Amino acid sequence: MSISIPGDLRYSTSDEWVRTEGEEVVIGITDYAQDALGDVVYIELPAVGTVLTPGESFGVIESVKASSDLYAPIGGEVVAVNSDLEANQEPINQDPYGAGWLLRIRPSGEEEPLMDATAYAAYCEERAH
Amino acid sequence: MLKRTPLFATHVGMGARMVEFGGWEMPVQYSGIIDEHRAVRQGAGLFDISHMGRFMVRGPQAEAFLQYVATCNVAAITLGQANYGLLCQPDGGIVDDIFIYHLLDEYMVVVNASNRDKDWAWLQQHSAGFDVELEDRSERWAMLALQGPAAEQLLAQAEDSTTHDLTHLPFHGVALTTVFGQTALIARTGYTGEDGFELFFAAGAAPEMWQRLLALGDVKPCGLGSRDSLRFEPCLALYGHEISATINPYEARLGWVVKLDKGDFVGREALAAIKQAGPSRRLTGFELVGKGIARGDYAVHSVEGEPVGVVTTGMPSPTLGKPLGIALVPTALSSEGSAFEVIIRDRPVRARAVKMPFYKPRYKK
């Protein structure tokens, strides 16, 4: 099974991705994370206006088998959430870097240590046995 | 070192996701839990359950011995039939739940993988004074489960018999037949709430049998993830969750498996007293009124905020499309409509007791 890791994104150790779009950043979970979780059936995301600090748990994502915390890879104010996911979580599994995005954030400048695609690929490889 | 079934290399080669379960390295999923779950509800799925224990009990006092260690009435299991039973401790706590198959001049006892060593020791220990011989066939035989409404028609194609014996097999019936040239015991038993079969045959034949059964048609390879969600909906107990050494059969709503009037057996005295007094806590099904998903081991509080119980299993039900759970709560809270709170991530979420099972089994009887 091959995991998709786009070259233009940055990645957290808790398997979130970060894409810079002008003044804002979009975050989601990686292909590795969605594959490990299995079919996502439930997600809880913060309200628009919530201010996140890096490393803070901002929500929960659940599959049939497991429940998993979501952690903010960067700090900032939530300016949009992907509310389509409340009713249908399939995009998280089908298109984790596109339609499965989770939050749009106006960054505060504080960040967790993030990896580039090469480092993240090695990090995923390390965990596969 | 984790233990592996004769199909380990097959699972890995076919791309299954492997996990540790009860000391075994087993497939948790192939195509996905929901996909596999639906396949078994609507068509057919194939499971490797060779990690389970298979013990033979034979000798002049085989029946008397099993009557003494199990709670069910073994004398009522006729030749060629199987039945569900429990091994209980003297205090009524559950050692394991088991299936007893009555074969020609011997019984086969199938036990949970995680309890294999414990059960073997338990049976050995209690066999003192009985003229019986115990034999562990777990390594010699593989065990597969072909489950789902299409299982009968599919397996009939694999049976090397013009009389198609297995289509005549009654619910919980067991027979020796030949499947793809392999002599196999086939039983109409399972753990999914659907019609289906369990197959026992020589371990060395497992990879070929697995591939040929899958090639029969619409048969999905399935892992332990869907095995769990499939047993959860019809509320079939899982050891370590709904039943354990500290949970008795009446609390687990398995009083129907305890035959107090059959004569002496391990735990009888304690169980009679528990039945007489009525259990102080009991399993109940529940649905969440508030948002979230309850999981096993989450705490249950009364609506006043007092800790009163625990979730034994909880997950989003693939068939019913909503999160459901089973909890061990005070008897007063176990009746339909009772309200309590499940603590989900430090937050109380209102729950309402509902009837079990969530999904009515569709056995062919």
XYZ file of C-alpha atoms in Angstrom:
494
model
C 0.000 0.000 0.000
C 1.450 3.365 -0.910
C 0.765 6.462 1.135
C 0.340 9.798 -0.607
C 2.552 12.595 0.802
C 2.318 15.785 -1.282
C 5.631 17.652 -1.554
C 4.209 21.137 -0.954
C 2.788 20.517 2.534
C 4.284 20.433 6.017
C 3.520 17.697 8.523
C 3.187 17.203 12.277
C 4.269 14.170 14.315
C 0.566 13.625 15.116
C -0.142 13.202 11.369
C -1.787 16.497 10.515
C -0.820 18.383 7.360
C -0.463 22.158 6.968
C -0.907 24.081 3.708
C -0.138 27.808 3.537
C -2.599 29.750 1.354
C -1.721 33.456 1.412
C -2.243 34.806 4.919
C -4.061 31.680 6.098
C -3.283 28.009 6.542
C -5.445 24.976 5.925
C -5.016 21.846 8.025
C -6.211 18.280 7.759
C -5.091 14.728 8.533
C -2.678 12.852 6.317
C -3.285 9.871 4.070
C -1.252 7.810 6.544
C -3.586 8.898 9.377
C -6.820 8.184 7.499
C -5.501 4.796 6.419
C -4.556 3.897 9.982
C -7.948 5.009 11.318
C -10.077 3.251 8.744
C -13.532 4.488 7.726
C -14.186 7.719 9.607
C -17.740 7.832 10.963
C -17.705 10.819 13.295
C -15.804 14.055 13.745
C -15.967 16.939 16.208
C -14.381 20.227 15.147
C -14.049 23.530 17.023
C -16.263 26.537 16.345
C -15.129 29.358 14.082
C -13.407 31.973 16.240
C -11.731 29.419 18.530
C -8.105 30.325 19.228
C -5.786 27.318 19.152
C -2.359 26.992 20.681
C 0.162 24.662 19.006
C -0.143 21.079 20.234
C -3.610 21.672 21.695
C -6.267 19.016 21.141
C -8.886 20.724 18.979
C -11.244 17.876 18.173
C -11.821 14.199 17.838
C -12.082 11.859 14.903
C -13.597 8.393 15.188
C -13.758 5.256 13.076
C -15.697 2.062 13.843
C -12.682 0.731 15.691
C -11.002 3.703 17.257
C -11.204 7.212 18.595
C -8.366 9.631 18.004
C -7.550 13.168 19.136
C -6.760 15.918 16.649
C -3.894 18.244 17.587
C -3.251 21.746 16.314
C 0.040 21.754 14.359
C 0.087 25.545 14.498
C -1.465 28.239 16.661
C -4.032 30.756 15.505
C -7.682 31.608 15.157
C -10.071 29.244 13.387
C -11.605 31.217 10.504
C -13.454 28.336 8.825
C -14.294 24.688 9.484
C -15.255 22.060 6.934
C -18.828 21.691 8.153
C -19.719 19.352 5.251
C -17.840 16.662 7.210
C -20.435 16.641 9.986
C -22.924 14.846 7.770
C -20.492 12.940 5.567
C -17.006 12.018 6.682
C -16.093 10.070 3.539
C -13.907 12.849 2.063
C -11.490 12.396 4.989
C -10.777 8.868 3.739
C -11.228 9.536 0.013
C -9.484 12.878 -0.358
C -7.634 13.775 2.858
C -5.600 16.602 1.256
C -8.537 18.079 -0.661
C -12.256 17.795 0.170
C -11.307 16.215 3.508
C -9.662 19.387 4.877
C -10.612 20.219 8.478
C -9.817 23.808 9.480
C -8.707 27.109 8.007
C -6.640 29.106 10.475
C -5.251 32.650 10.695
C -1.851 31.776 12.162
C -0.465 33.387 15.292
C 3.071 32.529 14.245
C 3.498 29.820 16.885
C 4.087 26.341 15.526
C 4.847 22.808 16.586
C 8.042 21.498 14.969
C 6.858 20.500 11.492
C 8.404 18.167 8.911
C 8.745 18.494 5.160
C 7.458 15.718 2.899
C 10.764 13.828 2.827
C 11.096 13.814 6.601
C 7.438 12.861 7.011
C 7.797 9.979 4.532
C 10.714 8.667 6.600
C 8.622 9.128 9.768
C 5.795 7.036 8.251
C 8.233 4.407 7.011
C 9.723 4.130 10.507
C 6.344 3.244 11.969
C 5.488 0.612 9.378
C 6.814 -2.743 10.527
C 6.866 -13.344 20.319
C 3.319 -13.129 19.034
C 1.648 -16.334 17.910
C 0.553 -16.786 14.315
C -2.083 -18.907 12.609
C -1.319 -21.114 9.558
C -2.718 -18.233 7.466
C -0.373 -15.511 8.714
C 1.653 -15.310 5.503
C -1.562 -15.402 3.445
C -3.007 -12.431 5.334
C 0.173 -10.402 4.982
C 0.495 -11.339 1.311
C -3.074 -10.225 0.636
C -2.465 -6.831 2.243
C -4.459 -7.262 5.449
C -3.695 -4.851 8.263
C -2.234 -6.943 11.087
C -2.605 -6.222 14.798
C -1.902 -7.872 18.110
C -4.939 -9.544 19.680
C -4.699 -11.639 22.846
C -1.098 -12.607 22.108
C -1.803 -13.302 18.425
C -0.803 -11.425 15.308
C -4.104 -11.306 13.419
C -5.715 -9.376 10.550
C -7.868 -6.538 11.912
C -9.150 -5.600 8.472
C -8.848 -6.296 4.762
C -10.990 -3.895 2.708
C -12.284 -1.967 5.717
C -14.471 -2.748 8.711
C -17.670 -1.255 7.285
C -17.193 -2.905 3.895
C -16.559 -6.302 5.475
C -19.423 -5.837 7.923
C -21.873 -5.136 5.086
C -20.570 -8.088 3.080
C -21.429 -10.454 5.933
C -24.863 -8.907 6.541
C -25.730 -9.026 2.823
C -23.604 -11.763 1.247
C -20.698 -13.639 2.722
C -17.424 -13.057 4.534
C -14.556 -15.370 5.445
C -12.699 -15.169 8.762
C -9.553 -16.898 9.986
C -10.320 -17.867 13.567
C -7.575 -20.460 13.922
C -6.368 -18.582 17.001
C -9.306 -19.995 18.965
C -8.722 -23.056 21.140
C -9.990 -26.506 20.097
C -9.920 -29.131 22.834
C -11.091 -32.728 22.480
C -12.721 -34.456 25.428
C -13.217 -38.207 25.230
C -13.494 -41.266 27.428
C -16.263 -43.023 29.352
C -16.968 -39.950 31.492
C -16.610 -37.227 28.852
C -20.245 -36.177 29.195
C -20.192 -36.311 33.001
C -17.001 -34.237 33.075
C -18.398 -31.547 30.786
C -21.632 -31.493 32.804
C -19.479 -30.763 35.844
C -17.407 -27.895 34.341
C -19.977 -26.242 32.054
C -23.194 -24.466 33.011
C -25.289 -25.742 30.091
C -26.973 -29.140 29.924
C -24.398 -31.202 28.030
C -26.609 -34.311 28.217
C -29.126 -32.475 26.030
C -26.602 -31.886 23.226
C -27.385 -34.729 20.869
C -24.805 -36.354 18.606
C -24.089 -34.014 15.719
C -25.239 -30.909 17.592
C -23.411 -28.106 19.353
C -24.384 -25.709 22.096
C -23.219 -22.551 23.826
C -22.032 -22.837 27.401
C -20.040 -21.158 30.127
C -17.224 -22.255 32.385
C -17.793 -20.634 35.770
C -15.688 -20.241 38.888
C -16.967 -21.494 42.238
C -18.051 -17.896 42.999
C -20.070 -17.675 39.747
C -17.603 -15.451 37.864
C -17.066 -16.521 34.268
C -13.879 -18.360 33.254
C -14.867 -18.329 29.579
C -17.728 -18.796 27.171
C -17.401 -21.910 25.050
C -19.032 -23.967 22.331
C -19.409 -27.711 22.922
C -19.704 -29.914 19.813
C -20.952 -33.471 20.269
C -19.006 -35.668 17.831
C -18.782 -39.459 17.495
C -17.516 -40.719 20.874
C -15.983 -37.374 21.750
C -16.709 -33.733 22.351
C -14.904 -30.745 20.944
C -14.762 -27.633 23.112
C -13.989 -24.361 21.321
C -12.679 -21.591 23.557
C -11.534 -17.994 23.179
C -8.010 -17.381 21.873
C -7.093 -15.117 24.774
C -8.186 -17.804 27.266
C -6.623 -20.866 25.638
C -3.942 -21.511 28.245
C -6.177 -20.623 31.167
C -9.041 -22.839 29.934
C -6.746 -25.762 29.187
C -5.365 -25.576 32.738
C -8.902 -25.205 34.128
C -10.143 -28.288 32.285
C -7.063 -30.319 33.246
C -7.412 -29.338 36.866
C -11.101 -30.233 37.060
C -10.702 -33.511 35.179
C -9.161 -35.150 38.258
C -11.436 -37.995 39.311
C -13.082 -38.288 35.882
C -12.200 -41.051 33.449
C -11.540 -38.681 30.550
C -8.795 -37.868 28.119
C -8.168 -34.270 27.024
C -6.350 -33.391 23.850
C -5.425 -29.965 22.509
C -6.064 -29.941 18.742
C -5.659 -26.163 18.372
C -2.363 -26.404 16.498
C -3.259 -29.385 14.365
C -6.477 -27.928 12.958
C -7.219 -24.640 11.285
C -10.577 -22.961 11.905
C -12.376 -20.718 9.432
C -15.785 -19.056 9.586
C -17.811 -18.487 6.431
C -20.653 -16.229 7.491
C -23.562 -14.465 5.861
C -26.854 -15.181 4.074
C -24.991 -16.445 0.983
C -22.720 -18.799 2.963
C -24.874 -21.904 2.527
C -25.194 -21.646 -1.219
C -21.480 -20.868 -1.623
C -20.220 -23.627 0.629
C -22.513 -26.145 -1.068
C -20.485 -25.571 -4.253
C -17.311 -26.459 -2.378
C -18.655 -29.640 -0.834
C -17.558 -32.827 -2.607
C -20.876 -34.535 -2.125
C -23.771 -34.993 -4.471
C -26.159 -34.997 -1.522
C -25.016 -31.576 -0.341
C -25.045 -32.629 3.280
C -24.304 -29.208 4.669
C -27.446 -27.642 3.238
C -29.338 -30.067 5.493
C -27.256 -29.158 8.526
C -29.571 -27.709 11.195
C -28.787 -24.647 13.332
C -25.793 -25.600 15.538
C -25.465 -28.901 13.705
C -22.011 -30.362 13.033
C -20.977 -32.966 10.456
C -17.906 -34.495 8.860
C -17.768 -33.900 5.135
C -15.307 -33.171 2.339
C -14.676 -29.658 1.076
C -12.363 -29.124 -1.917
C -10.977 -32.608 -1.315
C -10.195 -31.909 2.334
C -11.915 -33.813 5.108
C -13.468 -31.178 7.317
C -15.795 -30.805 10.239
C -18.430 -28.273 9.362
C -20.715 -26.691 11.919
C -23.612 -24.295 11.473
C -22.244 -21.982 14.140
C -20.781 -18.500 14.166
C -20.403 -15.164 15.888
C -22.003 -12.665 13.529
C -25.774 -12.904 13.961
C -26.070 -14.343 10.447
C -26.463 -17.850 9.093
C -23.054 -19.338 8.458
C -20.574 -22.098 9.049
C -17.382 -22.816 10.913
C -14.893 -25.211 9.327
C -12.271 -27.337 11.074
C -9.625 -29.132 9.019
C -5.902 -29.917 8.801
C -3.809 -26.799 9.464
C -1.554 -27.465 6.465
C -4.498 -27.150 4.092
C -5.464 -23.701 5.392
C -3.849 -21.464 2.720
C -5.374 -23.437 -0.157
C -8.774 -23.695 1.555
C -8.757 -19.926 2.239
C -7.990 -19.074 -1.398
C -10.484 -21.539 -2.828
C -13.302 -20.388 -0.549
C -12.621 -16.775 -1.551
C -12.679 -17.821 -5.214
C -16.218 -19.202 -4.841
C -17.668 -15.815 -5.690
C -18.707 -12.836 -3.636
C -16.826 -13.768 -0.481
C -14.933 -10.984 1.287
C -11.908 -11.766 3.436
C -12.644 -10.294 6.857
C -10.640 -9.348 9.920
C -11.204 -9.106 13.637
C -12.532 -5.536 13.343
C -15.683 -6.587 11.519
C -15.882 -9.752 13.620
C -16.231 -7.428 16.619
C -18.772 -5.066 15.029
C -20.789 -8.039 13.708
C -20.978 -9.707 17.126
C -21.716 -6.375 18.819
C -24.975 -5.639 16.947
C -26.695 -8.904 17.985
C -25.123 -8.352 21.456
C -23.075 -11.566 21.523
C -20.745 -11.428 24.525
C -16.995 -10.935 24.159
C -14.778 -12.201 26.969
C -13.033 -9.358 28.788
C -15.909 -7.041 27.922
C -19.442 -8.324 28.582
C -18.196 -11.334 30.556
C -15.186 -11.866 32.819
C -14.014 -13.435 36.072
C -15.788 -10.636 37.959
C -19.055 -10.724 35.985
C -21.532 -13.556 36.585
C -23.960 -14.981 33.993
C -27.025 -13.302 35.504
C -25.354 -9.909 35.321
C -24.419 -10.720 31.714
C -28.030 -11.755 30.917
C -26.809 -15.272 30.235
C -29.030 -16.911 32.851
C -30.491 -19.022 30.032
C -27.112 -20.774 29.687
C -27.115 -21.808 33.366
C -29.078 -25.012 34.035
C -29.307 -25.138 37.821
C -31.528 -28.240 37.743
C -29.134 -30.489 35.783
C -27.112 -31.686 38.818
C -23.910 -30.479 40.420
C -21.427 -28.339 38.513
C -18.682 -25.845 39.326
C -20.278 -22.607 40.497
C -23.793 -24.018 40.903
C -24.221 -23.109 44.563
C -23.091 -19.517 44.088
C -25.122 -19.123 40.900
C -28.284 -20.436 42.599
C -27.821 -17.852 45.354
C -27.206 -15.040 42.860
C -30.323 -16.022 40.909
C -32.364 -16.182 44.119
C -31.229 -12.725 45.281
C -31.336 -11.185 41.808
C -28.224 -9.527 40.350
C -27.460 -6.037 41.687
C -26.116 -4.936 38.295
C -26.858 -5.994 34.756
C -25.879 -5.403 31.159
C -28.039 -3.050 29.188
C -27.940 -1.756 25.667
C -27.937 2.009 25.293
C -28.061 4.719 22.701
C -26.649 8.193 23.138
C -29.080 11.071 23.352
C -26.197 13.539 23.191
C -23.403 13.606 20.627
C -20.371 11.363 20.630
C -19.351 7.726 20.522
C -19.110 5.624 23.653
C -16.238 3.125 23.808
C -15.428 0.176 26.029
C -14.186 1.100 29.545
C -15.776 4.572 29.537
C -17.363 5.345 32.905
C -21.134 5.448 33.392
C -22.598 7.953 35.857
C -26.120 8.370 37.146
C -27.880 11.540 35.992
C -27.001 12.882 39.463
C -23.307 12.457 38.596
C -22.471 9.389 40.728
C -20.159 6.769 39.149
C -22.382 3.684 38.795
C -21.017 1.517 36.019
C -18.936 1.026 32.914
C -19.330 0.650 29.156
C -18.380 -2.907 28.132
C -18.469 -2.288 24.360
C -19.402 0.762 22.338
C -19.052 1.747 18.712
C -20.940 3.195 15.790
C -23.181 0.383 14.553
C -22.587 -0.055 10.824
C -26.019 -1.637 10.233
C -28.087 0.759 12.341
C -26.020 3.792 11.403
C -25.718 5.230 14.908
C -23.467 4.899 17.920
C -24.657 2.232 20.358
C -23.224 0.615 23.440
C -23.533 -2.065 26.073
C -22.955 -1.098 29.697
C -22.860 -2.820 33.067
C -25.098 -0.713 35.312
C -27.175 -1.075 38.511
C -30.197 -3.276 37.777
C -32.525 -0.309 38.314
C -30.877 1.460 35.360
C -30.944 -1.597 33.079
C -34.589 -1.395 32.040
C -35.548 0.119 28.716
C -35.842 3.900 28.813
C -33.616 4.410 31.887
C -31.380 7.463 31.682
C -27.717 7.682 32.625
C -24.584 9.485 31.511
C -21.585 8.101 29.672
C -18.375 10.028 30.319
C -16.897 10.697 26.892
C -13.584 12.543 27.059
C -14.316 14.011 30.526
C -17.757 15.177 29.449
C -21.041 13.525 30.514
C -23.203 12.585 27.530
C -26.792 11.542 28.164
C -27.656 7.944 27.275
C -30.888 5.977 27.241
C -31.190 2.248 27.900
C -32.528 0.338 24.896
C -33.403 -3.284 24.268
C -30.797 -5.845 23.305
C -30.078 -7.180 20.763
C -29.701 -4.131 18.522
C -29.845 -6.454 15.521
C -32.041 -9.547 15.514
C -29.971 -12.567 14.468
C -30.996 -14.129 11.167
C -30.123 -17.739 11.859
C -31.471 -20.481 9.620
C -33.421 -22.710 11.972
